[in-house]
């Protein structure tokens, strides 16, 4: 009897992964947001310090270092953004998707931040190729990107 009563009150979880198309749209929208942030950030920093202006010129000459710094900054940007927005980003708001744990709950702030940092791994973006898309930053943090309209969750976004 107890198991029957328990099942009546348990919430049903049905997670529908976001399509590869929505994942790509998320990436492109978030990348555009990152470039706007990066441009604004560097404009302010360079205007405040001549030393930073010299560093910016140095980065233009050293493309590899520029790419590595940009990759780390993108990971930090996405980690902080998803952490502050509880598993959402600008792209995810627009496409109606969200990050969730494999159990259907909102991931912890630590998990969301680590998920963003995992994006700093070189060639990580290529791990998203495939259908369904399950990139390294999802695998390493046991998270999923789901379609909110088609999923039933334990918690609200």
Coordinates of C-alpha atoms in Angstrom, one line a residue:
X1 CA 0.0 0.0 0.0
X2 CA 2.8 2.4 0.9
X3 CA 4.4 2.0 -2.6
X4 CA 1.1 2.8 -4.3
X5 CA 0.6 5.9 -2.1
X6 CA 4.2 7.0 -2.8
X7 CA 3.8 6.7 -6.6
X8 CA 0.6 8.8 -6.5
X9 CA 2.5 11.8 -5.0
X10 CA 5.8 11.4 -6.9
X11 CA 6.2 13.8 -9.7
X12 CA 6.6 12.4 -13.2
X13 CA 9.7 13.5 -15.0
X14 CA 9.9 13.3 -18.8
X15 CA 13.0 15.0 -20.3
X16 CA 13.0 15.7 -24.0
X17 CA 16.5 16.7 -25.2
X18 CA 16.8 19.8 -27.3
X19 CA 17.3 19.2 -31.0
X20 CA 20.6 19.7 -32.6
X21 CA 19.2 22.7 -34.4
X22 CA 18.2 24.3 -31.2
X23 CA 21.6 23.6 -29.7
X24 CA 23.2 25.2 -32.7
X25 CA 20.9 28.2 -32.3
X26 CA 21.8 28.5 -28.6
X27 CA 25.5 28.4 -29.5
X28 CA 25.3 31.0 -32.2
X29 CA 23.1 33.4 -30.1
X30 CA 25.3 33.0 -27.0
X31 CA 28.5 33.4 -29.1
X32 CA 27.0 36.7 -30.4
X33 CA 26.3 37.8 -26.8
X34 CA 29.8 36.9 -25.9
X35 CA 31.3 39.0 -28.7
X36 CA 29.2 42.0 -27.6
X37 CA 30.4 41.4 -24.0
X38 CA 34.0 41.0 -25.1
X39 CA 34.0 44.1 -27.2
X40 CA 32.5 46.1 -24.4
X41 CA 34.9 44.7 -21.8
X42 CA 38.0 45.4 -23.9
X43 CA 36.8 48.9 -24.8
X44 CA 36.4 49.8 -21.2
X45 CA 39.7 48.1 -20.1
X46 CA 41.8 49.7 -22.9
X47 CA 40.3 53.1 -22.3
X48 CA 41.3 53.0 -18.6
X49 CA 44.9 51.8 -19.1
X50 CA 47.6 52.4 -21.6
X51 CA 49.3 49.2 -20.4
X52 CA 46.2 47.3 -21.5
X53 CA 46.3 49.0 -24.8
X54 CA 49.8 47.6 -25.3
X55 CA 48.5 44.2 -24.3
X56 CA 45.7 44.4 -26.8
X57 CA 48.2 45.2 -29.6
X58 CA 50.3 42.3 -28.4
X59 CA 47.3 40.0 -28.6
X60 CA 46.6 41.1 -32.2
X61 CA 50.1 40.1 -33.1
X62 CA 50.0 36.8 -31.2
X63 CA 46.9 35.0 -32.6
X64 CA 47.4 31.8 -30.6
X65 CA 47.5 33.6 -27.3
X66 CA 44.5 35.7 -28.4
X67 CA 42.5 32.5 -29.1
X68 CA 43.4 30.8 -25.9
X69 CA 42.5 33.9 -23.8
X70 CA 39.2 34.2 -25.7
X71 CA 38.5 30.5 -25.2
X72 CA 39.0 30.8 -21.4
X73 CA 36.9 34.0 -21.3
X74 CA 34.1 32.3 -23.2
X75 CA 34.1 29.5 -20.7
X76 CA 34.0 31.9 -17.8
X77 CA 31.3 34.0 -19.5
X78 CA 29.0 31.0 -20.1
X79 CA 29.7 29.6 -16.6
X80 CA 28.8 32.8 -14.8
X81 CA 25.8 33.5 -17.2
X82 CA 24.2 30.0 -16.7
X83 CA 25.0 30.1 -13.0
X84 CA 23.3 33.5 -12.5
X85 CA 20.4 32.6 -14.8
X86 CA 19.8 29.1 -13.2
X87 CA 20.6 27.0 -16.2
X88 CA 19.5 29.4 -19.0
X89 CA 21.4 31.7 -21.3
X90 CA 20.3 34.3 -23.8
X91 CA 20.2 31.6 -26.5
X92 CA 18.3 29.2 -24.2
X93 CA 15.7 31.8 -23.4
X94 CA 15.1 32.5 -27.1
X95 CA 14.9 28.8 -28.1
X96 CA 12.9 27.6 -25.0
X97 CA 15.6 25.3 -23.7
X98 CA 17.3 24.9 -20.4
X99 CA 20.1 23.0 -18.7
X100 CA 18.9 20.3 -16.3
X101 CA 20.4 17.4 -14.3
X102 CA 19.9 13.9 -15.6
X103 CA 17.2 13.6 -12.9
X104 CA 15.3 16.7 -14.1
X105 CA 16.3 19.3 -11.5
X106 CA 18.0 22.6 -11.9
X107 CA 21.8 22.0 -11.6
X108 CA 23.7 23.6 -8.7
X109 CA 25.6 26.8 -9.2
X110 CA 28.8 24.9 -9.0
X111 CA 27.8 22.4 -11.7
X112 CA 26.7 25.2 -14.0
X113 CA 29.9 27.1 -13.5
X114 CA 32.0 23.9 -14.1
X115 CA 29.9 23.3 -17.2
X116 CA 30.9 26.7 -18.5
X117 CA 34.6 26.2 -17.7
X118 CA 34.5 22.8 -19.5
X119 CA 33.8 24.9 -22.7
X120 CA 37.4 26.2 -22.4
X121 CA 38.8 22.9 -23.5
X122 CA 40.2 23.2 -27.0
X123 CA 38.0 21.6 -29.7
X124 CA 35.2 21.0 -27.1
X125 CA 32.7 22.6 -29.6
X126 CA 33.3 19.8 -32.0
X127 CA 32.1 17.3 -29.4
X128 CA 28.6 18.7 -30.0
X129 CA 28.4 17.3 -33.5
X130 CA 26.1 14.4 -33.8
X131 CA 22.4 13.7 -33.3
X132 CA 21.4 13.8 -30.5
X133 CA 24.0 16.4 -29.5
X134 CA 25.8 15.5 -26.2
X135 CA 28.9 17.6 -25.9
X136 CA 31.7 17.1 -23.4
X137 CA 30.4 19.9 -21.2
X138 CA 27.2 18.0 -20.7
X139 CA 28.9 14.6 -20.3
X140 CA 31.4 15.8 -17.7
X141 CA 28.8 17.5 -15.6
X142 CA 26.0 14.9 -16.0
X143 CA 23.6 17.6 -17.5
X144 CA 21.3 17.8 -20.4
X145 CA 19.8 20.6 -22.5
X146 CA 16.1 20.0 -22.8
X147 CA 13.2 21.4 -24.6
X148 CA 11.1 23.1 -21.9
X149 CA 7.8 22.9 -23.7
X150 CA 8.0 19.2 -24.3
X151 CA 9.5 18.2 -21.0
X152 CA 8.0 17.6 -17.5
X153 CA 10.3 18.5 -14.7
X154 CA 10.6 18.3 -10.9
X155 CA 11.4 22.0 -10.6
X156 CA 10.4 25.2 -12.4
X157 CA 12.7 27.4 -14.5

